Amino acid sequence: MTMTDLSAARPDAADPLLTIEDLSVAYSRGLGRKPFVAVPQLNLSVGRGETVSIVGESGSGKSTIGSAILGLQPAASGSMILDGIDLRAVSRRDRKRLQSTLQAVFQDPFSSLDPSRTVGDAVSEPLRVAFPRMPRAEVAERTAAILARVGLNRAAMTKYPAEFSGGQRQRISIARALVLEPKIVVCDEAVSALDVSVQAQVLNLLAELQREVGTSYVFISHNMAVVRHISDRVVVLYRGRVMEEGLAEDVCDRPAHPYTRSLLASVPVPDVAQQRERRLARASAVTQSGIEPRDGVGCPFADRCPFAQPKCVATTPPLVDVGNGRKVACVRIDEIPPADDVPGLDEVPAAVSDATGAP
Ligand SMILES: Nc1ncnc2c1ncn2[C@@H]1O[C@H](COP(=O)(O)OP(=O)(O)O)[C@@H](O)[C@H]1O
Ligand SMILES: [Mg+2]
């Protein structure tokens, strides 16, 4: 299987599993200071069996969105409806019962896997919580079955996380997240800590399990090349705001927003000539424009945008539909030169996609 096959069967985005409307998430900054609004008024939907990626550089608010969905960080306002369940109304106690609907995989399997518990214990836990009366033999069977699906044999059940490689530990986290066949999994930088070849294996595994189980993914990553190949749709975030969203191939291969272009310009490419081209693109993208948004009004990217004009900060650019499900928040979108097809992005995962098979 090649990486480009991963999003071949397009799910129905018109029948959303998760609908987020006007979500704001803020962090308190202590007494007497206004909270920091990391994500203001986000709208996002995820279809059944769909992979929607949230991409953006570090600090753009990606994990904050994931934390809000998972109930780890409270929302300040807005709504999140998951398969008819009002996520904001779910109490901390009732969160456990959501485990068969909503799961997560994080970047660092060490922090999500308790080092003092066996793999069998960790992977079977969601099962034992959801079905307290399930016979032990059946728990063991189902645990072994999901471990087999992620390429680990039964013997893994009695071992400890430290006995496995990083890629294997991430497979264990995925097994744990999928043992209840949840409707949706939030994957926050789930492959970011892995070697490039292991990344491809884990991405392929996620896609395979999605085809079998019909799970949706909210896939959070700073890496455009990874996102290009796992996603049906991509949402580009900058300072908590959506700059652009659309089908993965549209956003990644023909980026419209200047911010998306600058993100793509920082994807590493092997070819020297292309590297030089990218460096030039990047250099122009980070030039200070001198045009600053003030007090949350105006395009948040204006101060770094090579195309910025005073009108960019007069009001906050709305996300405007430009066709084919793509939306762009840029008031100059019809005036700036179109981005050429992005060279080289396919080459990054091509190197990645050579790696197949289990570790
Ligand atoms: N626990 C926290 N307390 C205060 N500020 C936070 C906290 N977590 C994240 N932030 C801030 O919120 C913004 C978004 O962070 P985050 O969602 O982690 O971004 P990303 O995942 O895209 O790197 C950043 O400015 C970050 O400093
Ligand atoms: Mg993060």
Coordinates of C-alpha atoms and ligand atoms in Angstrom, one line a residue:
M1 CA 0.0 0.0 0.0
T2 CA 1.3 3.5 -0.8
M3 CA 0.8 6.5 1.4
T4 CA -1.4 8.2 -1.2
D5 CA -4.1 5.5 -0.9
L6 CA -4.8 6.4 2.7
S7 CA -7.6 8.9 2.1
A8 CA -9.0 7.2 -1.1
A9 CA -12.5 6.4 0.1
R10 CA -13.9 9.8 0.9
P11 CA -16.3 9.8 3.9
D12 CA -19.4 11.9 4.1
A13 CA -18.5 15.2 5.6
A14 CA -22.1 16.4 5.4
D15 CA -23.1 14.0 8.1
P16 CA -20.9 15.2 10.9
L17 CA -20.0 13.0 13.9
L18 CA -18.5 15.9 15.8
T19 CA -19.7 19.5 15.4
I20 CA -17.8 22.3 17.2
E21 CA -19.4 25.8 17.0
D22 CA -17.9 29.0 18.3
L23 CA -15.6 27.2 20.7
S24 CA -13.4 29.5 22.8
V25 CA -10.7 28.1 25.1
A26 CA -8.8 30.3 27.5
Y27 CA -6.0 29.9 30.0
S28 CA -6.1 31.8 33.2
R29 CA -3.1 34.1 33.8
G30 CA -3.5 34.6 37.5
L31 CA -5.3 37.1 39.7
G32 CA -6.0 40.5 38.2
R33 CA -5.0 39.5 34.6
K34 CA -7.3 38.8 31.8
P35 CA -7.3 35.1 30.7
F36 CA -5.3 34.3 27.5
V37 CA -7.7 33.2 24.8
A38 CA -5.7 30.5 23.0
V39 CA -8.6 29.6 20.7
P40 CA -11.3 32.1 19.9
Q41 CA -14.6 31.0 18.3
L42 CA -13.6 27.9 16.4
N43 CA -15.9 26.1 14.1
L44 CA -15.0 22.6 13.1
S45 CA -16.8 19.5 12.0
V46 CA -15.7 15.9 11.6
G47 CA -17.6 13.4 9.5
R48 CA -18.1 9.7 10.3
G49 CA -15.0 7.8 9.2
E50 CA -13.3 11.1 8.3
T51 CA -9.8 12.2 9.2
V52 CA -9.6 16.0 9.8
S53 CA -6.2 17.3 10.5
I54 CA -5.4 20.4 12.5
V55 CA -2.0 21.8 11.4
G56 CA 0.0 24.8 12.4
E57 CA 3.3 25.7 13.9
S58 CA 4.0 25.3 17.6
G59 CA 1.8 27.4 19.9
S60 CA -1.0 27.8 17.4
G61 CA -3.6 26.2 19.6
K62 CA -3.8 22.7 18.1
S63 CA -3.4 20.8 21.4
T64 CA -5.8 23.3 23.1
I65 CA -8.5 22.2 20.7
G66 CA -7.7 18.5 21.4
S67 CA -7.8 19.1 25.1
A68 CA -11.1 20.8 24.9
I69 CA -12.6 17.9 23.0
L70 CA -11.2 15.5 25.5
G71 CA -12.4 17.5 28.5
L72 CA -8.9 18.1 29.8
Q73 CA -9.3 21.9 29.4
P74 CA -12.7 23.5 29.9
A75 CA -14.3 25.5 27.1
A76 CA -15.0 29.2 27.9
S77 CA -17.9 29.3 25.4
G78 CA -19.3 27.6 22.4
S79 CA -20.6 24.1 21.8
M80 CA -19.1 20.6 21.0
I81 CA -21.6 17.9 20.1
L82 CA -20.3 14.4 19.6
D83 CA -22.8 11.9 18.1
G84 CA -25.6 13.7 19.9
I85 CA -23.7 14.1 23.2
D86 CA -23.1 17.6 24.5
L87 CA -19.4 17.3 25.4
R88 CA -19.5 20.4 27.6
A89 CA -22.2 18.9 29.7
V90 CA -20.3 15.7 30.5
S91 CA -19.0 15.7 34.1
R92 CA -15.6 14.5 35.0
R93 CA -17.1 11.4 36.5
D94 CA -19.1 10.6 33.3
R95 CA -16.0 11.0 31.1
K96 CA -15.1 7.4 31.8
R97 CA -18.3 6.3 30.1
L98 CA -17.3 8.3 27.0
Q99 CA -14.4 6.0 26.6
S100 CA -16.2 3.8 24.1
T101 CA -17.0 6.8 22.0
L102 CA -13.9 9.1 22.4
Q103 CA -10.3 8.1 22.8
A104 CA -6.9 9.8 22.4
V105 CA -3.3 9.0 21.3
F106 CA -0.6 11.4 22.3
Q107 CA 2.9 12.0 21.1
D108 CA 4.7 10.5 24.0
P109 CA 3.6 6.9 24.8
F110 CA 5.7 7.1 28.0
S111 CA 3.4 9.6 29.5
S112 CA 0.2 7.8 28.5
L113 CA 1.4 4.3 29.4
D114 CA 2.0 3.7 33.1
P115 CA 5.5 2.1 33.3
S116 CA 4.6 0.0 36.3
R117 CA 1.7 -1.8 34.5
T118 CA 1.9 -4.5 32.0
V119 CA 0.9 -3.9 28.4
G120 CA -2.0 -6.3 28.8
D121 CA -3.2 -4.4 31.8
A122 CA -2.9 -1.0 30.0
V123 CA -4.6 -2.1 26.7
S124 CA -7.4 -4.0 28.5
E125 CA -8.3 -1.2 30.9
P126 CA -10.8 0.6 28.7
L127 CA -12.5 -2.8 28.2
R128 CA -12.7 -3.6 31.9
V129 CA -14.0 -0.1 32.7
A130 CA -16.7 -0.3 30.0
F131 CA -17.7 -3.9 30.7
P132 CA -17.0 -4.6 34.3
R133 CA -18.7 -8.0 34.1
M134 CA -16.9 -9.3 31.0
P135 CA -15.2 -12.7 31.8
R136 CA -11.5 -12.5 32.2
A137 CA -10.9 -14.9 29.4
E138 CA -12.8 -12.7 27.0
V139 CA -11.0 -9.6 28.1
A140 CA -7.7 -11.5 27.4
E141 CA -9.0 -12.6 24.0
R142 CA -10.0 -9.2 22.9
T143 CA -6.8 -7.6 24.2
A144 CA -4.7 -10.2 22.3
A145 CA -6.8 -9.6 19.2
I146 CA -6.3 -5.8 19.1
L147 CA -2.6 -6.3 19.9
A148 CA -2.4 -8.7 17.0
R149 CA -4.0 -6.0 14.8
V150 CA -1.2 -3.5 15.7
G151 CA 1.4 -6.2 15.0
L152 CA 2.3 -7.4 18.5
N153 CA 2.0 -10.9 19.7
R154 CA 0.3 -12.3 22.8
A155 CA 3.6 -12.4 24.7
A156 CA 3.6 -8.6 24.8
M157 CA 0.7 -8.7 27.3
T158 CA 2.9 -9.7 30.2
K159 CA 5.7 -7.3 29.3
Y160 CA 6.2 -3.7 30.5
P161 CA 6.3 -0.6 28.2
A162 CA 10.0 -0.1 28.7
E163 CA 10.7 -3.4 27.0
F164 CA 9.4 -2.0 23.7
S165 CA 10.7 0.5 21.1
G166 CA 9.2 3.9 20.5
G167 CA 7.2 2.7 17.5
Q168 CA 6.0 -0.4 19.4
R169 CA 4.9 1.7 22.3
Q170 CA 2.9 3.9 20.0
R171 CA 1.3 0.8 18.6
I172 CA 0.4 -0.2 22.1
S173 CA -1.2 3.2 22.7
I174 CA -3.2 2.8 19.5
A175 CA -4.3 -0.7 20.6
R176 CA -5.5 0.8 23.9
A177 CA -7.3 3.7 22.1
L178 CA -9.0 1.3 19.6
V179 CA -9.9 -1.7 21.8
L180 CA -13.4 -0.4 22.3
E181 CA -13.8 0.6 18.6
P182 CA -14.5 4.3 19.5
K183 CA -16.3 6.6 17.1
I184 CA -13.5 9.1 17.2
V185 CA -9.8 9.3 18.3
V186 CA -7.9 12.5 18.9
C187 CA -4.3 11.9 17.8
D188 CA -2.1 14.7 19.1
E189 CA 1.3 14.6 17.4
A190 CA 0.8 10.8 17.5
V191 CA 3.7 10.1 15.1
S192 CA 5.9 13.2 15.7
A193 CA 8.4 11.5 18.0
L194 CA 8.9 8.5 15.7
D195 CA 11.6 7.9 13.1
V196 CA 10.4 8.7 9.6
S197 CA 10.1 5.1 8.5
V198 CA 8.2 4.1 11.7
Q199 CA 6.0 7.1 11.1
A200 CA 4.8 5.6 7.8
Q201 CA 4.0 2.3 9.5
V202 CA 2.0 3.9 12.2
L203 CA 0.1 6.1 9.8
N204 CA -0.7 3.1 7.6
L205 CA -1.9 1.3 10.7
L206 CA -4.2 4.1 11.7
A207 CA -5.6 4.2 8.2
E208 CA -6.2 0.4 8.1
L209 CA -7.9 0.4 11.4
Q210 CA -10.1 3.3 10.3
R211 CA -11.2 1.3 7.2
E212 CA -12.0 -1.7 9.4
V213 CA -13.7 0.1 12.3
G214 CA -15.0 3.3 10.7
T215 CA -13.3 5.5 13.3
S216 CA -13.0 9.2 12.7
Y217 CA -9.7 11.0 13.6
V218 CA -8.9 14.5 14.7
F219 CA -5.3 14.4 13.7
I220 CA -3.2 17.1 15.2
S221 CA 0.3 17.7 13.7
H222 CA 2.8 20.4 12.9
N223 CA 4.0 18.4 9.9
M224 CA 2.3 19.2 6.6
A225 CA 3.9 16.2 4.8
V226 CA 2.4 13.8 7.4
V227 CA -1.0 15.6 7.2
R228 CA -1.1 15.5 3.4
H229 CA -1.2 11.7 3.4
I230 CA -3.4 10.8 6.3
S231 CA -6.2 13.5 6.0
D232 CA -9.4 13.9 4.2
R233 CA -9.6 17.5 5.2
V234 CA -7.1 19.9 6.7
V235 CA -7.6 22.9 8.9
V236 CA -4.8 25.4 9.1
L237 CA -4.5 27.1 12.5
Y238 CA -2.5 30.2 13.4
R239 CA -2.7 31.9 16.8
G240 CA -5.9 30.0 17.5
R241 CA -7.7 31.0 14.3
V242 CA -8.5 29.0 11.2
M243 CA -6.6 30.6 8.3
E244 CA -7.6 28.0 5.7
E245 CA -9.4 24.7 5.4
G246 CA -10.3 22.3 2.7
L247 CA -9.6 19.0 1.1
A248 CA -6.1 17.8 2.0
E249 CA -4.9 17.8 -1.6
D250 CA -6.2 21.3 -2.2
V251 CA -4.8 22.8 0.9
C252 CA -1.4 21.0 0.8
D253 CA -0.7 21.1 -2.9
R254 CA -2.3 24.4 -3.8
P255 CA -2.2 26.4 -0.6
A256 CA -4.2 29.7 -0.8
H257 CA -3.5 31.6 2.4
P258 CA -0.1 33.1 2.7
Y259 CA 0.3 31.5 6.1
T260 CA -0.3 28.0 4.6
R261 CA 2.3 28.8 1.9
S262 CA 4.8 29.7 4.6
L263 CA 4.1 26.5 6.5
L264 CA 4.7 24.5 3.3
A265 CA 7.8 26.4 2.6
S266 CA 9.2 25.0 5.9
V267 CA 8.6 21.3 5.0
P268 CA 12.0 19.8 4.6
V269 CA 12.8 18.6 1.0
P270 CA 15.7 16.4 0.0
D271 CA 16.5 18.2 -3.3
V272 CA 19.1 21.0 -3.0
A273 CA 17.6 23.3 -5.7
Q274 CA 14.1 22.8 -4.1
Q275 CA 15.6 23.5 -0.7
R276 CA 17.0 26.8 -2.0
E277 CA 13.6 27.7 -3.5
R278 CA 11.9 26.9 -0.2
R279 CA 14.5 28.9 1.8
L280 CA 13.7 32.0 -0.4
A281 CA 10.0 31.5 0.0
R282 CA 10.4 31.1 3.8
A283 CA 12.6 34.2 4.0
S284 CA 10.0 36.3 2.3
A285 CA 7.3 34.8 4.4
V286 CA 8.9 35.8 7.7
T287 CA 9.8 39.3 6.7
Q288 CA 8.2 41.7 9.1
S289 CA 5.5 43.6 7.3
G290 CA 5.2 46.3 9.9
I291 CA 1.5 45.8 9.8
E292 CA 0.3 44.7 13.2
P293 CA -3.1 43.4 14.3
R294 CA -4.2 45.1 17.5
D295 CA -6.2 43.7 20.4
G296 CA -7.4 40.6 18.5
V297 CA -8.7 42.6 15.6
G298 CA -7.3 42.0 12.1
C299 CA -5.5 39.1 10.4
P300 CA -3.2 37.5 13.0
F301 CA -0.6 36.7 10.3
A302 CA -0.5 40.3 9.1
D303 CA 2.8 41.2 10.8
R304 CA 4.6 38.3 9.1
C305 CA 2.7 38.3 5.8
P306 CA 4.6 39.5 2.7
F307 CA 1.3 40.6 1.1
A308 CA -0.1 42.6 4.1
Q309 CA -1.7 45.9 3.6
P310 CA -3.4 48.2 6.2
K311 CA -6.8 46.8 5.2
C312 CA -5.7 43.4 6.5
V313 CA -5.8 44.7 10.1
A314 CA -8.8 47.0 9.8
T315 CA -11.2 44.1 10.6
T316 CA -10.6 40.4 11.2
P317 CA -10.8 38.5 7.9
P318 CA -13.8 36.1 7.9
L319 CA -13.4 32.6 6.6
V320 CA -14.8 32.8 3.1
D321 CA -16.0 29.9 1.0
V322 CA -13.9 29.8 -2.2
G323 CA -15.4 26.7 -3.7
N324 CA -14.9 22.9 -3.4
G325 CA -15.4 23.1 0.4
R326 CA -12.4 25.3 0.8
K327 CA -12.5 28.3 3.0
V328 CA -9.8 31.0 3.3
A329 CA -9.5 33.9 5.8
C330 CA -7.6 36.5 3.8
V331 CA -9.1 39.8 2.5
R332 CA -6.4 39.9 -0.3
I333 CA -7.0 36.4 -1.6
D334 CA -8.2 37.7 -5.0
E335 CA -5.2 40.1 -5.3
I336 CA -2.2 38.1 -4.4
P337 CA -0.4 36.0 -6.9
P338 CA -1.5 32.3 -6.9
A339 CA 0.9 29.9 -5.3
D340 CA 2.5 27.5 -7.8
D341 CA 1.9 23.8 -7.2
V342 CA 4.0 23.1 -4.2
P343 CA 7.1 21.2 -5.5
G344 CA 8.5 18.4 -3.5
L345 CA 5.8 17.8 -0.9
D346 CA 5.0 14.4 -2.4
E347 CA 8.7 13.5 -2.3
V348 CA 8.8 13.6 1.5
P349 CA 6.3 10.9 2.2
A350 CA 7.5 9.0 -0.9
A351 CA 10.7 8.3 1.0
V352 CA 8.5 7.5 4.0
S353 CA 6.2 5.2 2.0
D354 CA 9.0 2.9 1.0
A355 CA 8.8 1.5 4.5
T356 CA 6.2 -1.2 4.9
G357 CA 5.6 -4.1 7.3
A358 CA 5.7 -4.5 11.0
P359 CA 8.8 -3.6 13.0
Ligands
LIG1 N1 -1.7 25.2 30.4 C1 -1.5 26.4 29.7 N2 -1.5 27.5 30.4 C2 -1.3 28.7 29.8 N3 -1.1 28.9 28.5 C3 -1.1 27.7 27.7 C4 -1.3 26.4 28.3 N4 -1.2 25.5 27.3 C5 -1.0 26.2 26.2 N5 -0.9 27.5 26.4 C6 -0.8 28.5 25.4 O1 -1.8 28.4 24.5 C7 -1.3 28.6 23.1 C8 -1.6 27.4 22.3 O2 -0.9 26.3 22.8 P1 -1.1 24.8 22.3 O3 -2.5 24.5 22.1 O4 -0.3 23.9 23.1 O5 -0.4 24.9 20.8 P2 0.1 23.8 19.8 O6 -0.4 22.5 20.3 O7 -0.4 24.2 18.5 O8 1.6 23.9 19.9 C9 0.2 28.9 23.3 O9 0.4 30.3 23.2 C10 0.5 28.3 24.6 O10 1.6 29.0 25.2
MG2 MG 0.6 20.7 20.8

